[in-house]
Every structure is written in structure tokens, then in C-alpha cells.
Amino acid sequence: MTSNDVLKFPPGFLWGTATSPTQVEGHIDNEWTQFTAQDGSRCHIACDNYHRYAEDIDWMAKLNVNAYRFGIEWSRLQSAPFGPLNQKELARYIDLLDGLRAKGITPMVVIHHFSNPPWLNAAGGWTKASAIPVFVDYVHKLVAALKDRVYIWNTFNEPDTYACVAYLLGGFPPQRRWKLGQFRRVINHMARAHAQASRIIRREGAVNRKPEVGIAKNWTFFHAYQRFSLWDRLTAFACHYTFNKFVLDAFLGRFRQRASTFIGLNYYGRVRFHHFRAMIPASGTPVKDIKDFGFVCDDMVERYPEGMEKILGYLRRKFRLPIYITEHGSASADENFRATDLRQNLAALHRSIQEGADVRGFFYWSLLDNFEWQFGYTKKFGLLSVDFKDPALTRSFKPLAEVYARICRENSISNNGN
Ligand code: FCB
């Protein structure tokens, strides 16, 4: 194999995997607790990572990852606005962080990932500006408690997805539909909370390191299937405008650019419209119809690896900030398909780095098969499978885990498909 066949990543590149509390921990009291997913399931126990985090860290070590992006669940830590942090729950997260450190795994902590404490939901959640000071107070306490262990902070995961699915599409609690005003308010409040939280994180600092702070933005490309279809083009443009442009402007535009030291990018692919219909499995379009159109999809969205290079080029030119790929992954029972998808996206990422994008790391979504929100346990993104029928919730490597473990160990991918 010539060296051209091997795509090397920069030294010190972070290779990680990602999870979120509601999806893996179990035993949580937030708005998802009573939520029933489309497959009739709930997140009550999920992967029981709450009790099995030590085992999951061992699995990560076997994957050779040197980074882990995970969330700290706000509802566990504060039982009332401006309250003290629950010391027992904090100690569990500290133990998790120490376990990661012992294996040389750098943590990236997500502060908000699609869930709030019950008292915040009861007060109207993020549709109300009163969410901002309570969040900032929480961040202040959390950062003070963890600054000797954490230096990379992700304030909000995908505010766009959260506000869209909870207030426009009705998929996430509180399951509102077409409340465009509420969608916009949620985004604006979160953007203000991010700017204030970021100031605190930078002021508090991190022991021995410069703190890093940013959001994770989901970027989806929205296109019309037929270029000449005016209506589909308008629909695609409206989606792009609302979910990409408006959200990026709110968090990173004009005066807000300095609120972030990096951009977190969650990139999965593309949505194409045909007669107003989003041609993706996640919106219920039958897989047969999608195949008839010749689209390559996983169980969720259309794959579009060229998009990785396009969006990285755009973000690099527009914001000139370091970037982490805070999520990429696929859900499918076909592991060969998933391996190809991973290689194609990493090859595009590598090209972007060659072109000058300052990408510092890549986090595979997800470590485990888990509770995929409104879809329940049917969408399997894990590098590891979890046997949900077995009370021991036994984990095991899928073939893709072996592929990823090799990539992480070698800090490179081979370009010839092996
Ligand atoms: C992202 C979410 C993550 C998971 C993946 C598949 O939008 O951040 O929790 O649902 O998609």
C-alpha cells in the first residue's frame, strides 16, 4: 500500500464517541420519563449506563478512543432553581470523569441535550426568558465543581433540533406543532444563555488548560429533488433559512461570534423534498419509495458525504474557529453500509483538513445502541449493541467497532476501502 492510500489525521486529533444522559443513563426524572416512543418503549432504564458507566469506560478503552462526549443531566443536579448541586449525583459524575482520566480519555461535557429539570418545564421551559438566569447559575456551579477535570464544554446540543422537534413537529415533549414564535424564542433564549454561560466558563477557566466552549449545531442540507420544482425549492429554502441560517446567526452571528471558542458540528446528511415530502425514513417516507428514487439512506436520513466537505469549508471561511465533529454516525443493520458511510465521511473530513479546516476531533454517534428519542430503540446507532431483552443489558462489539478501533489506534483511514 502506498502512503497515498493512507489518510493520516493531525497529531493529537481527538477520536471519540458520544452519548447523552436521557438516551443511555436510565433512572432519570425529566420530561422524557413519561414519554412513550413510537415503538411503545420508554427511557426508564435505557442502557443503565447510570450504574454501568465503569463497564462502558472499559469498552471505550477497547475502542482505543481518546475522547468521550457525554452529557451531565441537569435534573439530577438541581432540584430547584438556584439550588445547591446534589452532591451524591455530582460525585457519580466525578467518578465517571476520573475513570475516563485513568484511561487517558479526554471528556467533552454537554450541559443541555434535549432535556430540562421538571421545575423548568413547569415554568414554560426555554420559551421563557426566565430559563436564562437559572441555566447560567447552574453552569456557574457546575464549572466551579468540575474545572479541574473538564476543559471542553458543549453548552447546548442541537438547539435547532430541540426547538424544531419540540415546537414545530410535535415529536419531542412538550409536543407542540407549528409554534413558530415559540421556536424562535427558544433559540433566542438559548443563544443568550450560551453567551452568558460562555463568559463564566472562560472566567472560571480550567485547571492547567485553556477552557473551550461551543454549541453543537446540527447541519442538514435541504434540497429539492427536482431543481425545477419551485415549491420544493421554496420548502428547502425555508428549512435551510429557519434551521441553519437563523440558528447560526443567533449563536454565532455578529457580536455573538466571540461567545464560542469552537464550533461543534453534528453532521449526518441531507433531506430532499419531492412534492413537499421529505424523502427520508425519519419522516415516515417508506424505504421502498426512497429506494425507487435511488437515494442512499440509513434508517434516518439521506447520506451525503460530500456535504461534510462543503459545510466544513463554509464554516471555516465564515467563522474562522476551530471545529469538532461532535456527532456523526449511521443507523442500520447493515454493518458494511455503516463502514462505507464512516470511511466516506472521514475521507471528506480529511480533505477539508488538507484544505485548511482546523478540525480538532471526531465523535462517533454513538457508543451504544440506545433510546433514540421519539423512535425508541428501533434506530441503532451503536458501535456496540445492547441486548435490551437481557436484564444484564449485555454489550458487545459490532463489526463497525473493530473498524473504528483500528482508525482510532492508527489515527488514519485507508483510502482503498480496507
Ligand atoms: C442527533 C442527537 C443525538 C441523536 C442523533 C442520532 O440529532 O443529538 O441525540 O439523536 O442525532
Short mmCIF file of C-alpha atoms and ligand atoms in Angstrom, two decimals:
data_model
loop_
_atom_site.label_atom_id
_atom_site.label_comp_id
_atom_site.label_asym_id
_atom_site.label_seq_id
_atom_site.Cartn_x
_atom_site.Cartn_y
_atom_site.Cartn_z
CA MET A 1 0.00 0.00 0.00
CA THR A 2 1.45 3.38 -0.89
CA SER A 3 1.35 6.20 1.60
CA ASN A 4 -1.27 7.81 -0.67
CA ASP A 5 -3.66 5.09 0.33
CA VAL A 6 -3.40 6.08 3.97
CA LEU A 7 -5.07 9.27 5.09
CA LYS A 8 -3.30 10.44 8.23
CA PHE A 9 -5.01 12.77 10.66
CA PRO A 10 -3.15 15.51 12.56
CA PRO A 11 -1.20 14.50 15.67
CA GLY A 12 -3.29 14.89 18.81
CA PHE A 13 -6.55 14.53 16.88
CA LEU A 14 -9.37 13.52 19.23
CA TRP A 15 -11.11 10.30 18.28
CA GLY A 16 -14.16 9.85 20.41
CA THR A 17 -17.61 8.51 20.78
CA ALA A 18 -20.75 10.20 22.12
CA THR A 19 -23.86 9.58 24.21
CA SER A 20 -26.48 11.65 26.04
CA PRO A 21 -27.97 11.14 29.52
CA THR A 22 -31.62 10.51 28.59
CA GLN A 23 -30.59 8.08 25.88
CA VAL A 24 -28.25 5.87 27.90
CA GLU A 25 -28.32 6.50 31.63
CA GLY A 26 -31.81 5.42 32.72
CA HIS A 27 -33.41 6.29 36.10
CA ILE A 28 -33.96 9.91 35.13
CA ASP A 29 -36.75 12.27 36.13
CA ASN A 30 -37.21 14.69 33.26
CA GLU A 31 -39.80 15.33 30.53
CA TRP A 32 -38.84 12.09 28.77
CA THR A 33 -39.63 9.87 31.75
CA GLN A 34 -43.33 9.52 30.92
CA PHE A 35 -42.85 9.86 27.17
CA THR A 36 -43.79 6.85 25.07
CA ALA A 37 -41.85 6.46 21.85
CA GLN A 38 -43.30 5.28 18.52
CA ASP A 39 -42.24 1.70 19.25
CA GLY A 40 -44.11 1.79 22.57
CA SER A 41 -40.90 1.99 24.60
CA ARG A 42 -39.68 4.36 27.29
CA CYS A 43 -36.31 5.52 28.50
CA HIS A 44 -36.82 4.29 32.08
CA ILE A 45 -33.76 2.08 32.21
CA ALA A 46 -32.29 2.78 28.78
CA CYS A 47 -28.78 1.23 28.77
CA ASP A 48 -28.49 1.58 32.54
CA ASN A 49 -25.29 3.48 31.97
CA TYR A 50 -26.15 5.21 35.27
CA HIS A 51 -24.93 2.07 37.03
CA ARG A 52 -22.71 0.62 34.30
CA TYR A 53 -20.54 3.58 33.39
CA ALA A 54 -17.37 1.87 34.59
CA GLU A 55 -18.00 -1.04 32.24
CA ASP A 56 -18.74 1.40 29.42
CA ILE A 57 -15.41 3.14 30.03
CA ASP A 58 -13.70 -0.24 29.70
CA TRP A 59 -15.42 -0.70 26.36
CA MET A 60 -14.21 2.73 25.28
CA ALA A 61 -10.67 1.77 26.15
CA LYS A 62 -11.05 -1.30 23.93
CA LEU A 63 -12.24 1.01 21.16
CA ASN A 64 -8.96 2.94 21.51
CA VAL A 65 -10.81 6.25 21.71
CA ASN A 66 -9.03 9.13 23.38
CA ALA A 67 -12.14 11.28 23.89
CA TYR A 68 -15.75 10.94 25.07
CA ARG A 69 -18.58 13.40 24.62
CA PHE A 70 -21.32 12.87 27.17
CA GLY A 71 -23.95 14.88 28.99
CA ILE A 72 -24.45 15.78 32.60
CA GLU A 73 -28.14 15.59 33.45
CA TRP A 74 -29.33 18.88 34.93
CA SER A 75 -32.42 17.31 36.54
CA ARG A 76 -30.17 15.14 38.72
CA LEU A 77 -28.10 18.03 39.96
CA GLN A 78 -30.58 20.77 40.83
CA SER A 79 -33.95 20.05 42.40
CA ALA A 80 -34.95 23.73 42.42
CA PRO A 81 -33.93 26.91 40.60
CA PHE A 82 -30.72 28.39 42.03
CA GLY A 83 -30.45 25.39 44.38
CA PRO A 84 -27.22 23.76 45.50
CA LEU A 85 -25.82 20.90 43.41
CA ASN A 86 -26.79 17.43 44.58
CA GLN A 87 -23.50 16.16 45.97
CA LYS A 88 -24.26 12.47 45.57
CA GLU A 89 -25.06 12.84 41.86
CA LEU A 90 -22.10 15.13 41.38
CA ALA A 91 -19.84 12.51 42.96
CA ARG A 92 -21.06 9.93 40.44
CA TYR A 93 -20.14 12.19 37.52
CA ILE A 94 -16.78 12.91 39.15
CA ASP A 95 -16.15 9.20 39.45
CA LEU A 96 -17.00 8.83 35.75
CA LEU A 97 -14.58 11.64 34.87
CA ASP A 98 -11.85 10.07 36.99
CA GLY A 99 -12.47 6.73 35.28
CA LEU A 100 -12.00 8.41 31.90
CA ARG A 101 -8.84 10.14 33.05
CA ALA A 102 -7.41 6.82 34.24
CA LYS A 103 -7.78 5.51 30.66
CA GLY A 104 -6.43 8.65 29.02
CA ILE A 105 -9.83 9.65 27.61
CA THR A 106 -10.49 13.40 27.30
CA PRO A 107 -14.04 14.40 28.25
CA MET A 108 -16.21 16.87 26.37
CA VAL A 109 -19.19 17.69 28.59
CA VAL A 110 -22.59 18.58 27.15
CA ILE A 111 -24.64 20.72 29.51
CA HIS A 112 -28.01 20.60 27.73
CA HIS A 113 -29.08 17.72 25.50
CA PHE A 114 -32.84 17.87 24.80
CA SER A 115 -33.92 17.72 28.47
CA ASN A 116 -34.71 20.02 31.38
CA PRO A 117 -35.41 19.58 35.08
CA PRO A 118 -39.17 19.19 35.76
CA TRP A 119 -39.34 22.56 37.56
CA LEU A 120 -38.03 24.32 34.46
CA ASN A 121 -40.57 22.60 32.20
CA ALA A 122 -43.35 23.52 34.62
CA ALA A 123 -42.30 27.16 34.28
CA GLY A 124 -42.53 27.09 30.46
CA GLY A 125 -39.04 25.77 29.65
CA TRP A 126 -36.98 27.69 27.13
CA THR A 127 -39.93 29.59 25.72
CA LYS A 128 -39.48 31.86 28.74
CA ALA A 129 -36.56 34.22 29.28
CA SER A 130 -36.55 33.13 32.94
CA ALA A 131 -34.74 29.96 31.79
CA ILE A 132 -31.61 32.01 31.11
CA PRO A 133 -30.58 33.03 34.66
CA VAL A 134 -31.32 29.61 36.14
CA PHE A 135 -29.24 27.92 33.46
CA VAL A 136 -26.39 30.35 33.95
CA ASP A 137 -26.49 29.78 37.71
CA TYR A 138 -26.33 26.02 37.11
CA VAL A 139 -23.40 26.37 34.73
CA HIS A 140 -21.56 28.54 37.23
CA LYS A 141 -21.85 25.89 39.94
CA LEU A 142 -21.09 23.01 37.61
CA VAL A 143 -17.99 24.59 36.15
CA ALA A 144 -16.66 25.56 39.58
CA ALA A 145 -17.10 21.92 40.65
CA LEU A 146 -15.53 20.33 37.57
CA LYS A 147 -12.95 22.76 36.23
CA ASP A 148 -10.08 20.59 37.42
CA ARG A 149 -11.41 17.70 35.35
CA VAL A 150 -13.12 19.23 32.31
CA TYR A 151 -11.87 21.80 29.82
CA ILE A 152 -14.12 21.27 26.78
CA TRP A 153 -17.71 22.35 27.32
CA ASN A 154 -20.64 22.00 24.96
CA THR A 155 -23.37 24.27 26.31
CA PHE A 156 -26.24 23.20 24.04
CA ASN A 157 -26.62 20.19 21.82
CA GLU A 158 -28.54 20.95 18.62
CA PRO A 159 -30.75 23.82 19.79
CA ASP A 160 -32.20 23.73 16.25
CA THR A 161 -33.36 20.12 16.51
CA TYR A 162 -34.67 20.63 20.03
CA ALA A 163 -36.71 23.75 19.18
CA CYS A 164 -37.90 22.29 15.87
CA VAL A 165 -38.99 18.86 17.02
CA ALA A 166 -40.49 20.09 20.32
CA TYR A 167 -42.27 23.22 18.98
CA LEU A 168 -42.81 22.71 15.23
CA LEU A 169 -43.06 18.98 14.55
CA GLY A 170 -44.51 17.75 17.85
CA GLY A 171 -42.04 14.85 18.17
CA PHE A 172 -40.33 15.81 21.46
CA PRO A 173 -42.01 16.94 24.68
CA PRO A 174 -43.90 19.25 25.04
CA GLN A 175 -45.06 18.09 21.57
CA ARG A 176 -46.27 21.41 20.20
CA ARG A 177 -46.92 21.87 16.50
CA TRP A 178 -46.18 24.80 14.24
CA LYS A 179 -45.48 27.25 17.05
CA LEU A 180 -43.02 29.29 15.04
CA GLY A 181 -42.94 32.08 17.62
CA GLN A 182 -42.03 29.61 20.35
CA PHE A 183 -39.40 28.02 18.12
CA ARG A 184 -37.75 31.40 17.64
CA ARG A 185 -38.00 32.31 21.31
CA VAL A 186 -36.37 29.03 22.38
CA ILE A 187 -33.47 29.64 20.00
CA ASN A 188 -33.01 33.24 21.08
CA HIS A 189 -33.12 32.38 24.78
CA MET A 190 -30.65 29.56 24.35
CA ALA A 191 -28.33 31.80 22.35
CA ARG A 192 -28.35 34.39 25.12
CA ALA A 193 -27.83 31.69 27.74
CA HIS A 194 -24.90 30.33 25.71
CA ALA A 195 -23.22 33.74 25.55
CA GLN A 196 -23.56 34.26 29.31
CA ALA A 197 -22.52 30.71 30.20
CA SER A 198 -19.53 31.02 27.93
CA ARG A 199 -18.37 34.14 29.75
CA ILE A 200 -18.50 32.20 33.02
CA ILE A 201 -16.67 29.20 31.63
CA ARG A 202 -13.89 31.40 30.34
CA ARG A 203 -13.69 33.38 33.55
CA GLU A 204 -13.68 30.29 35.78
CA GLY A 205 -11.18 28.67 33.48
CA ALA A 206 -9.92 25.14 33.65
CA VAL A 207 -7.00 23.86 35.67
CA ASN A 208 -3.82 23.69 33.54
CA ARG A 209 -5.73 24.23 30.29
CA LYS A 210 -7.44 26.97 28.42
CA PRO A 211 -11.17 26.24 28.58
CA GLU A 212 -13.01 25.61 25.34
CA VAL A 213 -16.70 26.30 24.82
CA GLY A 214 -19.16 25.97 21.96
CA ILE A 215 -22.53 24.59 20.95
CA ALA A 216 -23.16 21.58 18.75
CA LYS A 217 -25.04 22.64 15.64
CA ASN A 218 -26.82 20.04 13.61
CA TRP A 219 -26.24 20.79 9.95
CA THR A 220 -28.63 19.21 7.48
CA PHE A 221 -28.59 20.09 3.79
CA PHE A 222 -32.07 20.76 2.44
CA HIS A 223 -32.50 20.37 -1.31
CA ALA A 224 -35.31 19.96 -3.82
CA TYR A 225 -35.31 16.61 -5.61
CA GLN A 226 -36.19 18.29 -8.88
CA ARG A 227 -34.40 21.54 -9.49
CA PHE A 228 -37.28 22.99 -11.48
CA SER A 229 -39.86 22.31 -8.78
CA LEU A 230 -40.43 25.78 -7.43
CA TRP A 231 -42.44 24.62 -4.41
CA ASP A 232 -39.90 22.06 -3.32
CA ARG A 233 -37.16 24.61 -3.72
CA LEU A 234 -39.09 27.04 -1.58
CA THR A 235 -39.67 24.38 1.08
CA ALA A 236 -35.97 23.51 1.09
CA PHE A 237 -35.04 27.16 1.31
CA ALA A 238 -37.47 27.78 4.20
CA CYS A 239 -35.95 24.85 6.12
CA HIS A 240 -32.42 25.99 5.42
CA TYR A 241 -33.28 29.51 6.45
CA THR A 242 -35.03 28.52 9.68
CA PHE A 243 -32.84 25.66 10.93
CA ASN A 244 -29.42 26.61 9.56
CA LYS A 245 -29.18 30.33 8.92
CA PHE A 246 -31.39 31.70 11.67
CA VAL A 247 -29.84 29.40 14.28
CA LEU A 248 -26.23 30.04 13.25
CA ASP A 249 -26.88 33.79 13.25
CA ALA A 250 -28.42 33.62 16.72
CA PHE A 251 -25.47 31.72 18.22
CA LEU A 252 -22.53 32.85 16.14
CA GLY A 253 -23.56 35.94 14.22
CA ARG A 254 -22.24 39.46 14.64
CA PHE A 255 -21.48 40.12 18.36
CA ARG A 256 -22.03 36.51 19.35
CA GLN A 257 -19.08 35.10 17.45
CA ARG A 258 -16.86 35.69 20.43
CA ALA A 259 -19.17 33.64 22.64
CA SER A 260 -17.66 30.43 21.27
CA THR A 261 -14.08 29.22 21.12
CA PHE A 262 -15.08 26.40 18.77
CA ILE A 263 -17.94 25.17 16.64
CA GLY A 264 -19.35 21.72 17.30
CA LEU A 265 -20.79 20.22 14.13
CA ASN A 266 -23.22 17.32 14.16
CA TYR A 267 -23.36 16.14 10.60
CA TYR A 268 -25.45 13.27 9.27
CA GLY A 269 -26.56 14.18 5.75
CA ARG A 270 -29.30 15.61 3.64
CA VAL A 271 -33.07 15.90 3.23
CA ARG A 272 -34.50 16.20 -0.28
CA PHE A 273 -38.07 17.26 -0.93
CA HIS A 274 -40.40 15.82 -3.51
CA HIS A 275 -43.91 17.31 -3.70
CA PHE A 276 -43.40 18.78 -0.21
CA ARG A 277 -42.49 15.37 1.14
CA ALA A 278 -39.18 14.95 2.99
CA MET A 279 -37.69 11.90 1.31
CA ILE A 280 -36.13 10.35 4.39
CA PRO A 281 -37.04 7.35 6.57
CA ALA A 282 -37.13 9.55 9.72
CA SER A 283 -40.16 11.43 8.41
CA GLY A 284 -42.03 8.23 7.65
CA THR A 285 -41.44 8.01 3.89
CA PRO A 286 -41.44 4.28 3.06
CA VAL A 287 -37.97 2.92 2.39
CA LYS A 288 -39.24 1.46 -0.89
CA ASP A 289 -40.15 4.93 -2.22
CA ILE A 290 -36.74 6.19 -1.20
CA LYS A 291 -35.03 3.29 -2.95
CA ASP A 292 -37.12 3.92 -6.08
CA PHE A 293 -35.61 7.38 -6.19
CA GLY A 294 -32.14 5.89 -5.87
CA PHE A 295 -31.31 7.73 -2.64
CA VAL A 296 -28.75 6.24 -0.28
CA CYS A 297 -30.20 6.44 3.23
CA ASP A 298 -29.55 4.85 6.58
CA ASP A 299 -32.60 4.28 8.78
CA MET A 300 -32.85 8.05 9.30
CA VAL A 301 -31.63 10.42 6.56
CA GLU A 302 -30.00 10.51 3.15
CA ARG A 303 -26.24 10.04 3.24
CA TYR A 304 -24.31 12.86 1.64
CA PRO A 305 -20.60 12.60 2.46
CA GLU A 306 -19.67 15.39 0.01
CA GLY A 307 -21.71 17.59 2.33
CA MET A 308 -19.16 17.10 5.10
CA GLU A 309 -16.55 18.87 2.98
CA LYS A 310 -18.98 21.56 1.86
CA ILE A 311 -20.17 22.50 5.31
CA LEU A 312 -16.66 22.44 6.79
CA GLY A 313 -15.47 24.76 4.03
CA TYR A 314 -18.36 27.12 4.69
CA LEU A 315 -17.84 27.20 8.47
CA ARG A 316 -14.09 27.66 8.10
CA ARG A 317 -14.45 30.64 5.79
CA LYS A 318 -17.29 32.24 7.67
CA PHE A 319 -16.24 31.89 11.31
CA ARG A 320 -12.54 31.02 11.41
CA LEU A 321 -12.95 28.98 14.58
CA PRO A 322 -11.65 25.50 15.42
CA ILE A 323 -14.22 22.77 14.78
CA TYR A 324 -15.07 19.45 16.38
CA ILE A 325 -17.29 16.95 14.62
CA THR A 326 -19.33 16.44 17.75
CA GLU A 327 -21.52 13.78 16.09
CA HIS A 328 -21.57 11.65 13.00
CA GLY A 329 -22.91 8.13 12.68
CA SER A 330 -25.47 5.95 10.97
CA ALA A 331 -28.27 3.63 11.99
CA SER A 332 -28.56 0.42 10.01
CA ALA A 333 -28.48 -3.33 10.47
CA ASP A 334 -26.02 -3.45 7.56
CA GLU A 335 -22.55 -3.06 9.05
CA ASN A 336 -20.84 -2.90 5.66
CA PHE A 337 -23.03 0.03 4.75
CA ARG A 338 -22.11 1.72 8.01
CA ALA A 339 -18.39 1.14 7.48
CA THR A 340 -18.58 2.63 3.99
CA ASP A 341 -20.50 5.61 5.30
CA LEU A 342 -17.92 6.19 8.01
CA ARG A 343 -14.98 5.95 5.59
CA GLN A 344 -16.59 8.26 3.07
CA ASN A 345 -17.35 10.88 5.69
CA LEU A 346 -13.88 10.63 7.20
CA ALA A 347 -12.30 10.91 3.75
CA ALA A 348 -14.32 14.12 3.19
CA LEU A 349 -13.25 15.35 6.61
CA HIS A 350 -9.63 14.61 5.75
CA ARG A 351 -9.91 16.59 2.51
CA SER A 352 -11.30 19.53 4.48
CA ILE A 353 -8.35 19.42 6.85
CA GLN A 354 -5.98 19.39 3.84
CA GLU A 355 -7.82 22.45 2.55
CA GLY A 356 -7.19 24.24 5.84
CA ALA A 357 -10.13 23.49 8.13
CA ASP A 358 -8.96 23.40 11.74
CA VAL A 359 -10.84 20.27 12.81
CA ARG A 360 -9.67 19.00 16.18
CA GLY A 361 -11.69 15.84 16.69
CA PHE A 362 -14.43 13.46 15.63
CA PHE A 363 -17.01 11.80 17.90
CA TYR A 364 -18.89 8.80 16.60
CA TRP A 365 -22.58 8.74 17.44
CA SER A 366 -22.97 6.53 19.36
CA LEU A 367 -21.07 4.34 21.77
CA LEU A 368 -24.15 2.16 22.36
CA ASP A 369 -27.45 1.32 20.76
CA ASN A 370 -29.78 3.46 22.84
CA PHE A 371 -33.10 5.25 23.30
CA GLU A 372 -33.39 7.27 20.09
CA TRP A 373 -35.97 9.79 21.33
CA GLN A 374 -39.35 9.54 19.54
CA PHE A 375 -38.18 6.42 17.69
CA GLY A 376 -37.38 4.45 20.83
CA TYR A 377 -34.94 1.56 20.50
CA THR A 378 -35.57 0.92 16.80
CA LYS A 379 -32.78 3.12 15.38
CA LYS A 380 -29.48 1.50 16.14
CA PHE A 381 -26.54 3.88 16.02
CA GLY A 382 -24.25 1.98 18.38
CA LEU A 383 -20.71 0.83 17.86
CA LEU A 384 -21.78 -1.66 20.50
CA SER A 385 -25.07 -3.46 20.59
CA VAL A 386 -27.03 -3.75 23.82
CA ASP A 387 -29.21 -6.77 24.43
CA PHE A 388 -32.31 -4.99 25.73
CA LYS A 389 -34.11 -8.28 26.35
CA ASP A 390 -31.41 -9.45 28.71
CA PRO A 391 -31.74 -7.96 32.24
CA ALA A 392 -27.92 -7.71 32.28
CA LEU A 393 -28.15 -5.40 29.22
CA THR A 394 -25.12 -7.16 27.81
CA ARG A 395 -22.97 -5.07 25.50
CA SER A 396 -20.96 -6.43 22.61
CA PHE A 397 -18.84 -5.07 19.79
CA LYS A 398 -20.46 -4.85 16.37
CA PRO A 399 -18.21 -5.23 13.31
CA LEU A 400 -18.08 -1.43 12.95
CA ALA A 401 -16.50 -1.18 16.40
CA GLU A 402 -13.49 -3.15 15.11
CA VAL A 403 -13.21 -0.80 12.14
CA TYR A 404 -13.41 2.27 14.36
CA ALA A 405 -10.97 0.85 16.92
CA ARG A 406 -8.40 0.47 14.14
CA ILE A 407 -8.97 4.02 12.90
CA CYS A 408 -8.57 5.40 16.43
CA ARG A 409 -5.42 3.38 17.08
CA GLU A 410 -3.75 4.35 13.81
CA ASN A 411 -5.04 7.92 13.64
CA SER A 412 -5.69 7.29 9.96
CA ILE A 413 -8.02 5.66 7.49
CA SER A 414 -7.04 3.66 4.49
CA ASN A 415 -8.33 5.16 1.29
CA ASN A 416 -8.69 1.91 -0.60
CA GLY A 417 -11.62 0.56 1.35
CA ASN A 418 -9.68 -1.88 3.55
C1 FCB B 1 -28.66 13.92 17.00
C2 FCB B 1 -28.82 13.97 18.51
C3 FCB B 1 -28.50 12.67 19.19
C4 FCB B 1 -29.03 11.50 18.40
C5 FCB B 1 -28.51 11.55 16.98
C6 FCB B 1 -28.92 10.39 16.14
O1 FCB B 1 -29.54 14.80 16.42
O2 FCB B 1 -28.02 14.97 19.07
O3 FCB B 1 -29.02 12.69 20.50
O4 FCB B 1 -30.41 11.51 18.43
O5 FCB B 1 -28.96 12.73 16.37
#
